[in-house]
mmCIF file of C-alpha atoms and ligand atoms in Angstrom:
data_model
loop_
_atom_site.group_PDB
_atom_site.id
_atom_site.type_symbol
_atom_site.label_atom_id
_atom_site.label_comp_id
_atom_site.label_asym_id
_atom_site.label_seq_id
_atom_site.Cartn_x
_atom_site.Cartn_y
_atom_site.Cartn_z
ATOM 1 C CA MET A 1 1.419 -11.160 -35.808
ATOM 2 C CA GLN A 2 -1.725 -9.959 -34.153
ATOM 3 C CA ILE A 3 -1.645 -9.568 -30.395
ATOM 4 C CA ILE A 4 -4.985 -9.833 -28.677
ATOM 5 C CA SER A 5 -4.254 -7.905 -25.498
ATOM 6 C CA LYS A 6 -5.418 -9.445 -22.260
ATOM 7 C CA GLN A 7 -5.402 -5.953 -20.792
ATOM 8 C CA PRO A 8 -6.565 -3.691 -23.610
ATOM 9 C CA ASN A 9 -7.405 -0.803 -21.305
ATOM 10 C CA VAL A 10 -4.139 -0.756 -19.389
ATOM 11 C CA GLY A 11 -1.668 1.933 -20.388
ATOM 12 C CA THR A 12 1.275 3.627 -18.719
ATOM 13 C CA THR A 13 0.463 4.278 -15.072
ATOM 14 C CA ILE A 14 -0.076 7.822 -13.883
ATOM 15 C CA PHE A 15 2.832 7.339 -11.441
ATOM 16 C CA THR A 16 5.213 6.747 -14.331
ATOM 17 C CA VAL A 17 3.686 9.612 -16.312
ATOM 18 C CA MET A 18 3.955 12.104 -13.448
ATOM 19 C CA SER A 19 7.418 11.011 -12.346
ATOM 20 C CA LYS A 20 8.734 11.309 -15.906
ATOM 21 C CA LEU A 21 7.120 14.717 -16.305
ATOM 22 C CA ALA A 22 8.595 15.840 -12.973
ATOM 23 C CA THR A 23 12.064 14.773 -14.121
ATOM 24 C CA ASP A 24 11.635 16.308 -17.584
ATOM 25 C CA VAL A 25 10.614 19.726 -16.263
ATOM 26 C CA GLY A 26 12.736 19.630 -13.086
ATOM 27 C CA ALA A 27 9.706 19.715 -10.756
ATOM 28 C CA LEU A 28 9.582 18.607 -7.120
ATOM 29 C CA ASN A 29 8.235 15.064 -7.310
ATOM 30 C CA LEU A 30 5.508 14.579 -4.719
ATOM 31 C CA ALA A 31 3.703 12.276 -7.115
ATOM 32 C CA GLN A 32 5.075 8.766 -6.832
ATOM 33 C CA GLY A 33 5.128 7.115 -3.390
ATOM 34 C CA PHE A 34 8.792 6.734 -2.640
ATOM 35 C CA PRO A 35 11.109 8.477 -0.177
ATOM 36 C CA SER A 36 13.464 11.149 -1.452
ATOM 37 C CA PHE A 37 15.969 10.120 1.240
ATOM 38 C CA ASP A 38 18.121 7.035 1.567
ATOM 39 C CA CYS A 39 17.808 4.036 3.861
ATOM 40 C CA ALA A 40 20.066 3.565 6.893
ATOM 41 C CA PRO A 41 23.730 2.924 5.941
ATOM 42 C CA HIS A 42 23.677 0.037 8.426
ATOM 43 C CA LEU A 43 21.152 -1.735 6.224
ATOM 44 C CA THR A 44 23.240 -1.407 3.058
ATOM 45 C CA ASP A 45 26.294 -2.521 5.094
ATOM 46 C CA LEU A 46 24.409 -5.661 6.074
ATOM 47 C CA VAL A 47 23.506 -6.413 2.450
ATOM 48 C CA ASN A 48 27.167 -5.890 1.436
ATOM 49 C CA PHE A 49 28.222 -8.155 4.263
ATOM 50 C CA TYR A 50 25.937 -11.000 3.219
ATOM 51 C CA MET A 51 26.865 -10.592 -0.439
ATOM 52 C CA SER A 52 30.566 -10.738 0.368
ATOM 53 C CA LYS A 53 29.964 -13.826 2.527
ATOM 54 C CA GLY A 54 28.629 -15.625 -0.560
ATOM 55 C CA HIS A 55 24.873 -15.521 0.054
ATOM 56 C CA ASN A 56 24.262 -14.957 -3.614
ATOM 57 C CA GLN A 57 22.322 -17.984 -4.851
ATOM 58 C CA TYR A 58 18.597 -18.788 -4.840
ATOM 59 C CA ALA A 59 16.867 -18.429 -1.513
ATOM 60 C CA PRO A 60 14.364 -21.090 -0.433
ATOM 61 C CA MET A 61 11.063 -20.604 -2.254
ATOM 62 C CA ALA A 62 9.191 -19.362 0.836
ATOM 63 C CA GLY A 63 12.062 -17.183 2.066
ATOM 64 C CA VAL A 64 15.214 -17.442 4.165
ATOM 65 C CA PRO A 65 14.229 -19.088 7.495
ATOM 66 C CA ALA A 66 15.911 -16.364 9.566
ATOM 67 C CA LEU A 67 13.786 -13.679 7.906
ATOM 68 C CA ARG A 68 10.567 -15.665 8.212
ATOM 69 C CA GLU A 69 11.311 -16.135 11.902
ATOM 70 C CA ALA A 70 12.009 -12.428 12.354
ATOM 71 C CA ILE A 71 8.734 -11.499 10.598
ATOM 72 C CA SER A 72 6.816 -13.983 12.713
ATOM 73 C CA GLU A 73 8.363 -12.602 15.902
ATOM 74 C CA LYS A 74 7.665 -8.981 14.950
ATOM 75 C CA THR A 75 4.051 -9.870 14.151
ATOM 76 C CA ALA A 76 3.547 -11.696 17.446
ATOM 77 C CA ASN A 77 5.035 -8.771 19.385
ATOM 78 C CA LEU A 78 2.972 -6.128 17.652
ATOM 79 C CA TYR A 79 -0.370 -7.826 17.110
ATOM 80 C CA CYS A 80 -0.316 -10.824 19.480
ATOM 81 C CA VAL A 81 -0.972 -13.206 16.587
ATOM 82 C CA ASN A 82 1.254 -16.186 15.860
ATOM 83 C CA TYR A 83 2.102 -17.119 12.291
ATOM 84 C CA HIS A 84 4.303 -20.174 12.015
ATOM 85 C CA PRO A 85 7.505 -19.192 10.189
ATOM 86 C CA GLU A 86 7.666 -22.547 8.429
ATOM 87 C CA SER A 87 4.186 -22.690 6.961
ATOM 88 C CA GLU A 88 2.452 -19.328 7.394
ATOM 89 C CA VAL A 89 5.020 -16.655 6.467
ATOM 90 C CA THR A 90 6.155 -16.210 2.853
ATOM 91 C CA VAL A 91 8.742 -13.701 1.654
ATOM 92 C CA VAL A 92 7.984 -12.191 -1.754
ATOM 93 C CA SER A 93 9.406 -9.666 -4.197
ATOM 94 C CA GLY A 94 7.355 -6.714 -2.991
ATOM 95 C CA ALA A 95 3.773 -6.370 -1.811
ATOM 96 C CA THR A 96 2.655 -6.071 -5.434
ATOM 97 C CA GLU A 97 3.706 -9.669 -5.877
ATOM 98 C CA ALA A 98 1.994 -10.670 -2.639
ATOM 99 C CA LEU A 99 -1.256 -9.081 -3.825
ATOM 100 C CA TYR A 100 -1.051 -10.808 -7.192
ATOM 101 C CA ALA A 101 -0.153 -14.188 -5.696
ATOM 102 C CA ALA A 102 -2.960 -14.016 -3.113
ATOM 103 C CA ILE A 103 -5.519 -13.067 -5.763
ATOM 104 C CA THR A 104 -4.226 -15.822 -8.053
ATOM 105 C CA ALA A 105 -4.405 -18.302 -5.193
ATOM 106 C CA VAL A 106 -8.146 -17.928 -4.655
ATOM 107 C CA VAL A 107 -9.862 -16.120 -7.529
ATOM 108 C CA CYS A 108 -11.316 -18.343 -10.282
ATOM 109 C CA PRO A 109 -12.989 -17.181 -13.508
ATOM 110 C CA GLN A 110 -16.299 -15.389 -12.836
ATOM 111 C CA ASP A 111 -15.605 -14.992 -9.111
ATOM 112 C CA GLU A 112 -16.488 -11.560 -7.790
ATOM 113 C CA VAL A 113 -14.014 -9.493 -5.789
ATOM 114 C CA ILE A 114 -15.096 -6.462 -3.788
ATOM 115 C CA ILE A 115 -12.729 -3.521 -4.189
ATOM 116 C CA PHE A 116 -13.157 -0.253 -2.316
ATOM 117 C CA GLU A 117 -12.312 2.822 -4.342
ATOM 118 C CA PRO A 118 -10.189 4.888 -4.399
ATOM 119 C CA ALA A 119 -7.947 1.833 -4.787
ATOM 120 C CA TYR A 120 -4.303 1.016 -5.336
ATOM 121 C CA ASP A 121 -3.897 0.432 -9.047
ATOM 122 C CA SER A 122 -2.836 -3.229 -9.100
ATOM 123 C CA TYR A 123 -5.939 -4.735 -7.461
ATOM 124 C CA ALA A 124 -8.426 -4.715 -10.342
ATOM 125 C CA PRO A 125 -5.994 -5.798 -13.112
ATOM 126 C CA SER A 126 -4.760 -8.665 -10.917
ATOM 127 C CA VAL A 127 -8.366 -9.796 -10.408
ATOM 128 C CA GLU A 128 -9.152 -9.493 -14.116
ATOM 129 C CA LEU A 129 -6.036 -11.376 -15.230
ATOM 130 C CA ASN A 130 -7.370 -14.261 -13.150
ATOM 131 C CA GLY A 131 -10.773 -14.067 -14.838
ATOM 132 C CA GLY A 132 -12.395 -12.511 -11.781
ATOM 133 C CA ILE A 133 -14.870 -9.647 -11.798
ATOM 134 C CA PRO A 134 -14.154 -6.517 -9.733
ATOM 135 C CA VAL A 135 -17.203 -5.253 -7.845
ATOM 136 C CA TYR A 136 -16.454 -1.659 -6.935
ATOM 137 C CA ILE A 137 -17.652 0.266 -3.918
ATOM 138 C CA SER A 138 -16.872 3.971 -4.131
ATOM 139 C CA LEU A 139 -15.922 5.841 -0.991
ATOM 140 C CA GLU A 140 -16.417 9.558 -0.934
ATOM 141 C CA PRO A 141 -14.298 12.383 0.376
ATOM 142 C CA PRO A 142 -13.619 13.873 2.778
ATOM 143 C CA HIS A 143 -14.083 10.934 5.181
ATOM 144 C CA TYR A 144 -14.152 7.922 2.859
ATOM 145 C CA GLN A 145 -16.334 6.028 5.327
ATOM 146 C CA ILE A 146 -17.277 2.472 4.368
ATOM 147 C CA ASP A 147 -21.033 1.878 4.332
ATOM 148 C CA TRP A 148 -21.177 -1.718 5.534
ATOM 149 C CA ASN A 149 -24.857 -2.024 4.600
ATOM 150 C CA LEU A 150 -23.856 -1.331 1.027
ATOM 151 C CA VAL A 151 -21.106 -3.945 1.276
ATOM 152 C CA LYS A 152 -23.741 -6.413 2.466
ATOM 153 C CA GLU A 153 -25.832 -5.604 -0.594
ATOM 154 C CA LYS A 154 -22.872 -6.114 -2.915
ATOM 155 C CA ILE A 155 -22.006 -9.532 -1.508
ATOM 156 C CA SER A 156 -23.396 -12.275 -3.729
ATOM 157 C CA PRO A 157 -23.019 -16.063 -3.924
ATOM 158 C CA LYS A 158 -20.168 -15.360 -6.363
ATOM 159 C CA THR A 159 -18.168 -13.170 -3.962
ATOM 160 C CA LYS A 160 -14.810 -14.840 -3.381
ATOM 161 C CA LEU A 161 -12.666 -12.081 -1.954
ATOM 162 C CA ILE A 162 -12.854 -8.657 -0.319
ATOM 163 C CA ILE A 163 -9.769 -6.436 -0.582
ATOM 164 C CA VAL A 164 -9.072 -3.888 2.135
ATOM 165 C CA ASN A 165 -6.162 -1.503 2.599
ATOM 166 C CA THR A 166 -5.204 0.067 5.913
ATOM 167 C CA PRO A 167 -3.511 2.543 6.318
ATOM 168 C CA HIS A 168 -4.998 3.504 3.011
ATOM 169 C CA ASN A 169 -3.401 4.773 -0.158
ATOM 170 C CA PRO A 170 -4.384 7.382 -1.368
ATOM 171 C CA THR A 171 -6.655 8.682 1.431
ATOM 172 C CA GLY A 172 -4.499 8.078 4.520
ATOM 173 C CA LYS A 173 -7.523 6.508 6.305
ATOM 174 C CA LEU A 174 -7.298 3.750 8.912
ATOM 175 C CA LEU A 175 -9.828 0.983 9.437
ATOM 176 C CA THR A 176 -11.376 1.143 12.917
ATOM 177 C CA LYS A 177 -12.341 -1.627 15.326
ATOM 178 C CA SER A 178 -15.948 -1.098 14.289
ATOM 179 C CA ASP A 179 -14.990 -1.537 10.599
ATOM 180 C CA LEU A 180 -13.261 -4.828 11.397
ATOM 181 C CA ASP A 181 -16.231 -6.027 13.472
ATOM 182 C CA GLN A 182 -18.682 -5.202 10.715
ATOM 183 C CA LEU A 183 -16.529 -6.873 8.080
ATOM 184 C CA ALA A 184 -16.276 -9.962 10.289
ATOM 185 C CA ASN A 185 -20.059 -10.050 10.734
ATOM 186 C CA LEU A 186 -20.506 -10.057 6.987
ATOM 187 C CA VAL A 187 -18.010 -12.814 6.173
ATOM 188 C CA GLN A 188 -18.398 -15.203 9.056
ATOM 189 C CA ASN A 189 -19.973 -18.485 7.971
ATOM 190 C CA THR A 190 -19.181 -17.698 4.324
ATOM 191 C CA ASN A 191 -16.378 -18.844 2.008
ATOM 192 C CA ILE A 192 -15.232 -15.285 1.406
ATOM 193 C CA PHE A 193 -11.517 -14.591 1.784
ATOM 194 C CA ILE A 194 -9.976 -11.281 2.817
ATOM 195 C CA LEU A 195 -6.909 -9.704 1.265
ATOM 196 C CA SER A 196 -5.544 -7.006 3.535
ATOM 197 C CA ASP A 197 -2.947 -4.657 2.104
ATOM 198 C CA GLU A 198 -1.086 -3.316 5.146
ATOM 199 C CA VAL A 199 2.093 -1.996 3.543
ATOM 200 C CA TYR A 200 1.897 1.220 5.618
ATOM 201 C CA GLU A 201 1.344 -0.679 8.883
ATOM 202 C CA HIS A 202 4.106 1.253 10.670
ATOM 203 C CA ILE A 203 3.039 4.689 9.477
ATOM 204 C CA THR A 204 0.120 5.952 11.586
ATOM 205 C CA PHE A 205 -0.325 9.338 13.245
ATOM 206 C CA ASP A 206 -1.673 11.176 16.268
ATOM 207 C CA GLY A 207 -1.262 8.129 18.484
ATOM 208 C CA THR A 208 -3.813 6.059 16.548
ATOM 209 C CA PRO A 209 -2.594 2.473 16.327
ATOM 210 C CA HIS A 210 -2.724 0.382 13.190
ATOM 211 C CA LEU A 211 -5.451 -2.238 13.600
ATOM 212 C CA SER A 212 -4.427 -5.194 11.530
ATOM 213 C CA VAL A 213 -7.088 -7.438 10.044
ATOM 214 C CA MET A 214 -5.259 -10.336 11.690
ATOM 215 C CA MET A 215 -6.315 -8.983 15.119
ATOM 216 C CA HIS A 216 -9.879 -10.145 14.507
ATOM 217 C CA PRO A 217 -10.026 -13.969 14.740
ATOM 218 C CA ILE A 218 -12.904 -14.345 12.272
ATOM 219 C CA LEU A 219 -10.961 -12.298 9.751
ATOM 220 C CA GLN A 220 -7.556 -13.767 10.544
ATOM 221 C CA GLU A 221 -8.587 -17.310 9.649
ATOM 222 C CA ARG A 222 -9.520 -16.254 6.113
ATOM 223 C CA ALA A 223 -7.016 -13.444 5.462
ATOM 224 C CA PHE A 224 -3.896 -12.886 3.434
ATOM 225 C CA ILE A 225 -1.997 -9.990 5.033
ATOM 226 C CA CYS A 226 0.495 -8.230 2.757
ATOM 227 C CA GLY A 227 3.473 -6.243 4.068
ATOM 228 C CA SER A 228 6.309 -4.347 2.366
ATOM 229 C CA PHE A 229 9.796 -3.618 3.628
ATOM 230 C CA GLY A 230 10.025 -1.007 0.889
ATOM 231 C CA LYS A 231 7.703 1.322 2.783
ATOM 232 C CA THR A 232 9.032 0.527 6.236
ATOM 233 C CA PHE A 233 12.767 0.886 5.651
ATOM 234 C CA HIS A 234 12.871 3.435 2.781
ATOM 235 C CA ILE A 235 13.902 0.746 0.281
ATOM 236 C CA THR A 236 11.082 0.746 -2.279
ATOM 237 C CA GLY A 237 13.621 -0.136 -4.990
ATOM 238 C CA TRP A 238 14.565 -3.406 -3.319
ATOM 239 C CA LYS A 239 11.087 -4.842 -3.914
ATOM 240 C CA ILE A 240 10.744 -7.105 -0.928
ATOM 241 C CA GLY A 241 7.694 -7.871 1.164
ATOM 242 C CA TYR A 242 5.806 -10.732 2.709
ATOM 243 C CA CYS A 243 2.463 -12.454 3.075
ATOM 244 C CA LEU A 244 1.029 -13.817 6.316
ATOM 245 C CA ALA A 245 -1.786 -16.339 6.075
ATOM 246 C CA PRO A 246 -3.009 -19.482 7.852
ATOM 247 C CA LYS A 247 -1.362 -22.700 6.709
ATOM 248 C CA ALA A 248 -3.900 -23.829 4.084
ATOM 249 C CA LEU A 249 -4.060 -20.356 2.538
ATOM 250 C CA SER A 250 -0.279 -20.004 2.588
ATOM 251 C CA ALA A 251 0.065 -23.343 0.797
ATOM 252 C CA GLU A 252 -2.084 -22.055 -2.078
ATOM 253 C CA PHE A 253 -0.342 -18.680 -1.980
ATOM 254 C CA ARG A 254 3.044 -20.364 -2.358
ATOM 255 C CA LYS A 255 1.886 -22.324 -5.392
ATOM 256 C CA ALA A 256 1.302 -19.001 -7.139
ATOM 257 C CA HIS A 257 4.431 -17.358 -5.732
ATOM 258 C CA GLN A 258 6.679 -20.119 -7.017
ATOM 259 C CA TRP A 259 5.572 -19.527 -10.610
ATOM 260 C CA ILE A 260 5.766 -15.769 -10.387
ATOM 261 C CA THR A 261 9.265 -15.267 -8.974
ATOM 262 C CA PHE A 262 10.020 -18.580 -7.218
ATOM 263 C CA SER A 263 12.085 -16.780 -4.592
ATOM 264 C CA THR A 264 13.266 -13.342 -3.545
ATOM 265 C CA ASN A 265 16.828 -12.082 -3.568
ATOM 266 C CA THR A 266 18.961 -13.731 -0.929
ATOM 267 C CA PRO A 267 21.413 -11.186 0.544
ATOM 268 C CA VAL A 268 18.643 -8.656 1.188
ATOM 269 C CA GLN A 269 16.665 -11.306 3.075
ATOM 270 C CA TYR A 270 19.598 -12.061 5.382
ATOM 271 C CA ALA A 271 20.204 -8.362 5.912
ATOM 272 C CA LEU A 272 16.577 -7.689 6.821
ATOM 273 C CA ALA A 273 16.522 -10.643 9.197
ATOM 274 C CA ASP A 274 19.296 -8.943 11.177
ATOM 275 C CA TYR A 275 17.866 -5.464 10.818
ATOM 276 C CA LEU A 276 14.455 -6.503 12.156
ATOM 277 C CA LYS A 277 16.041 -7.456 15.461
ATOM 278 C CA LYS A 278 15.958 -3.781 16.451
ATOM 279 C CA PRO A 279 12.280 -2.791 16.694
ATOM 280 C CA ASP A 280 13.289 0.871 17.094
ATOM 281 C CA PHE A 281 13.905 1.030 13.362
ATOM 282 C CA TYR A 282 10.202 0.621 12.653
ATOM 283 C CA LEU A 283 8.724 1.849 15.945
ATOM 284 C CA GLU A 284 10.129 5.333 15.339
ATOM 285 C CA LEU A 285 8.398 5.634 11.951
ATOM 286 C CA PRO A 286 5.094 7.170 13.149
ATOM 287 C CA ASP A 287 6.984 10.035 14.740
ATOM 288 C CA PHE A 288 9.305 10.436 11.765
ATOM 289 C CA TYR A 289 6.494 10.612 9.216
ATOM 290 C CA GLN A 290 4.117 12.591 11.416
ATOM 291 C CA LYS A 291 6.706 15.386 11.485
ATOM 292 C CA LYS A 292 6.770 15.284 7.687
ATOM 293 C CA ARG A 293 2.980 15.298 7.393
ATOM 294 C CA ASP A 294 2.809 18.214 9.808
ATOM 295 C CA LYS A 295 5.542 20.138 8.018
ATOM 296 C CA PHE A 296 3.620 19.774 4.774
ATOM 297 C CA ILE A 297 0.190 20.717 6.122
ATOM 298 C CA ASP A 298 1.651 23.495 8.251
ATOM 299 C CA GLY A 299 3.186 24.892 5.080
ATOM 300 C CA ILE A 300 -0.186 25.036 3.289
ATOM 301 C CA LYS A 301 -2.365 26.051 6.258
ATOM 302 C CA ASP A 302 -2.881 29.561 4.857
ATOM 303 C CA SER A 303 -3.481 28.317 1.331
ATOM 304 C CA ARG A 304 -6.834 27.845 -0.393
ATOM 305 C CA PHE A 305 -6.574 24.061 -0.279
ATOM 306 C CA SER A 306 -8.776 22.161 2.153
ATOM 307 C CA TYR A 307 -7.857 18.827 3.678
ATOM 308 C CA VAL A 308 -8.385 16.272 6.402
ATOM 309 C CA PRO A 309 -4.975 15.372 7.880
ATOM 310 C CA ALA A 310 -3.887 11.863 6.870
ATOM 311 C CA GLN A 311 -4.305 9.308 9.675
ATOM 312 C CA GLY A 312 -1.572 7.132 8.202
ATOM 313 C CA SER A 313 0.475 6.247 5.067
ATOM 314 C CA PHE A 314 2.744 8.889 3.539
ATOM 315 C CA PHE A 315 0.118 10.633 1.426
ATOM 316 C CA GLN A 316 -1.847 13.822 2.007
ATOM 317 C CA ASN A 317 -4.870 14.622 -0.158
ATOM 318 C CA LEU A 318 -5.653 18.262 -0.869
ATOM 319 C CA ASN A 319 -8.975 19.519 -2.183
ATOM 320 C CA TYR A 320 -8.559 22.453 -4.598
ATOM 321 C CA GLN A 321 -12.225 23.329 -5.176
ATOM 322 C CA ALA A 322 -11.677 26.864 -3.853
ATOM 323 C CA ILE A 323 -8.896 27.459 -6.378
ATOM 324 C CA THR A 324 -10.156 26.200 -9.726
ATOM 325 C CA GLU A 325 -12.821 24.108 -11.413
ATOM 326 C CA GLU A 326 -10.286 22.404 -13.671
ATOM 327 C CA ASN A 327 -10.305 18.621 -13.691
ATOM 328 C CA ASP A 328 -7.730 17.020 -11.430
ATOM 329 C CA TYR A 329 -5.725 15.413 -14.231
ATOM 330 C CA ASN A 330 -5.208 18.664 -16.100
ATOM 331 C CA LEU A 331 -4.429 20.522 -12.911
ATOM 332 C CA ALA A 332 -1.790 17.980 -11.850
ATOM 333 C CA ILE A 333 -0.076 18.350 -15.233
ATOM 334 C CA ARG A 334 -0.370 22.138 -15.187
ATOM 335 C CA LEU A 335 1.028 22.502 -11.672
ATOM 336 C CA THR A 336 3.988 20.337 -12.585
ATOM 337 C CA HIS A 337 4.795 22.655 -15.493
ATOM 338 C CA GLU A 338 3.870 25.992 -13.953
ATOM 339 C CA ILE A 339 4.905 25.804 -10.302
ATOM 340 C CA GLY A 340 7.198 22.776 -10.455
ATOM 341 C CA VAL A 341 5.244 20.546 -8.055
ATOM 342 C CA ALA A 342 4.153 17.103 -9.239
ATOM 343 C CA SER A 343 1.208 15.298 -7.628
ATOM 344 C CA VAL A 344 -1.211 12.537 -8.573
ATOM 345 C CA PRO A 345 -4.829 13.335 -9.549
ATOM 346 C CA ALA A 346 -7.019 11.315 -7.176
ATOM 347 C CA SER A 347 -9.457 10.383 -9.962
ATOM 348 C CA VAL A 348 -6.986 7.763 -11.221
ATOM 349 C CA PHE A 349 -7.803 5.660 -8.176
ATOM 350 C CA TYR A 350 -11.434 5.252 -9.332
ATOM 351 C CA HIS A 351 -12.287 3.049 -12.326
ATOM 352 C CA GLN A 352 -14.778 5.673 -13.507
ATOM 353 C CA LYS A 353 -12.282 8.467 -12.834
ATOM 354 C CA ASN A 354 -14.494 10.254 -10.276
ATOM 355 C CA ASP A 355 -13.184 13.802 -10.077
ATOM 356 C CA TYR A 356 -13.621 15.193 -6.559
ATOM 357 C CA LYS A 357 -11.085 17.983 -7.217
ATOM 358 C CA ILE A 358 -8.421 16.304 -5.149
ATOM 359 C CA LEU A 359 -4.689 15.891 -5.676
ATOM 360 C CA ARG A 360 -2.549 13.389 -3.765
ATOM 361 C CA PHE A 361 0.825 14.502 -2.460
ATOM 362 C CA CYS A 362 3.506 12.147 -1.113
ATOM 363 C CA PHE A 363 5.230 13.665 1.913
ATOM 364 C CA ALA A 364 8.001 11.041 2.155
ATOM 365 C CA LYS A 365 10.356 13.775 1.045
ATOM 366 C CA SER A 366 13.174 15.814 2.558
ATOM 367 C CA ASP A 367 12.121 18.786 4.692
ATOM 368 C CA GLU A 368 13.611 21.084 2.078
ATOM 369 C CA ILE A 369 11.414 19.635 -0.677
ATOM 370 C CA LEU A 370 8.335 19.802 1.563
ATOM 371 C CA GLU A 371 9.003 23.430 2.456
ATOM 372 C CA LYS A 372 9.523 24.450 -1.152
ATOM 373 C CA ALA A 373 6.467 22.516 -2.366
ATOM 374 C CA SER A 374 4.127 23.914 0.285
ATOM 375 C CA ALA A 375 5.374 27.458 -0.310
ATOM 376 C CA ARG A 376 4.637 27.135 -4.031
ATOM 377 C CA LEU A 377 1.210 25.565 -3.426
ATOM 378 C CA SER A 378 0.304 28.319 -0.958
ATOM 379 C CA LYS A 379 0.635 30.946 -3.670
ATOM 380 C CA LEU A 380 -2.193 29.434 -5.734
HETATM 381 C C1 PLP B 401 -1.311 0.426 -0.979
HETATM 382 C C2 PLP B 401 -0.095 -0.167 -1.607
HETATM 383 N N1 PLP B 401 -0.005 -1.493 -1.736
HETATM 384 C C3 PLP B 401 1.071 -2.084 -2.280
HETATM 385 C C4 PLP B 401 2.129 -1.344 -2.748
HETATM 386 C C5 PLP B 401 3.286 -2.030 -3.389
HETATM 387 O O1 PLP B 401 4.330 -2.280 -2.520
HETATM 388 P P1 PLP B 401 5.708 -2.877 -3.050
HETATM 389 O O2 PLP B 401 6.528 -1.740 -3.539
HETATM 390 O O3 PLP B 401 6.303 -3.577 -1.881
HETATM 391 O O4 PLP B 401 5.382 -3.825 -4.171
HETATM 392 C C6 PLP B 401 2.079 0.054 -2.659
HETATM 393 C C7 PLP B 401 3.170 0.889 -3.193
HETATM 394 O O5 PLP B 401 3.022 2.043 -3.468
HETATM 395 C C8 PLP B 401 0.942 0.654 -2.064
HETATM 396 O O6 PLP B 401 0.847 1.989 -1.926
#
């Protein structure tokens, strides 16, 4: 049989490639974005508890009410915005699902979707699978500033959606109040929706708060906000997240969600509903990850890499222009083999593979791994 691929240009992701290579050669894996440490034992105890109490069948399609209420309460406390747990909060199987469901909910064939690059890898394929057309806007290092005049130029009558990501993977940048204002100016009185990927919402540094898109009323009324418990509670393997959106948007979102996974695993939802009652568990994250960022950049401060410290997320980009002219893909592979440190070449986050001589390192790793990795990088 002949298969006509719907995604002929999609291969194995660089994250899989680099993680496999790291395992094969025994390298320190600072490539893929997952913590090298475990979640709190209390959280696994709660999951065990709810499993042993028989919460093992399908959850309601939109999520266990207790978890939706806890998410709604956390959101109101942090951002002063109310999402009704019944109709505006949906629990999903990871933010990747939330992104796909939101895109599926609104993007029709030939609709244009503005994507800022460097971009998380699922955005463009999710748009294309829905027949949409990605319209890319490239941001340049070291500051990756959005030129809102350019965004204005790129908006057309076909623009259906603009995707933003703050704190940003891979650059660690945060959107500012001025960014949100300018975005709002561009979309008000239009039918353009916003998809805001905020999976690193609790990981910001140097006292800078996370400004959620929902905090701007003009944006909030047209936005899908995606969150991930994987990033917040060191449980990326549990694949659980959520989407916040006004009622009419959530209704469309849920239509897509119910055909993708229908519902998300039950005992974990009950456990997270309990766990969210203690805000300390997520409020201490900026401090926790800032120490890791600082340990990593302190370790390479005398190296030949240059960098702008990440403002958020758990990624630090390093520019290696002073070390070699090699392309970033080859260098990432070579460093994994030769010094045993795996990273991700930043060019993979651009559809045209722009090579700015930058590697992305994930610092959600034990102090020991960070110390070893920075010592090896410093010798280059
Ligand atoms: C920016 C961004 N969005 C979404 C996701 C996916 O989150 P989840 O694991 O909850 O699907 C990731 C994971 O790396 C990410 O970095």
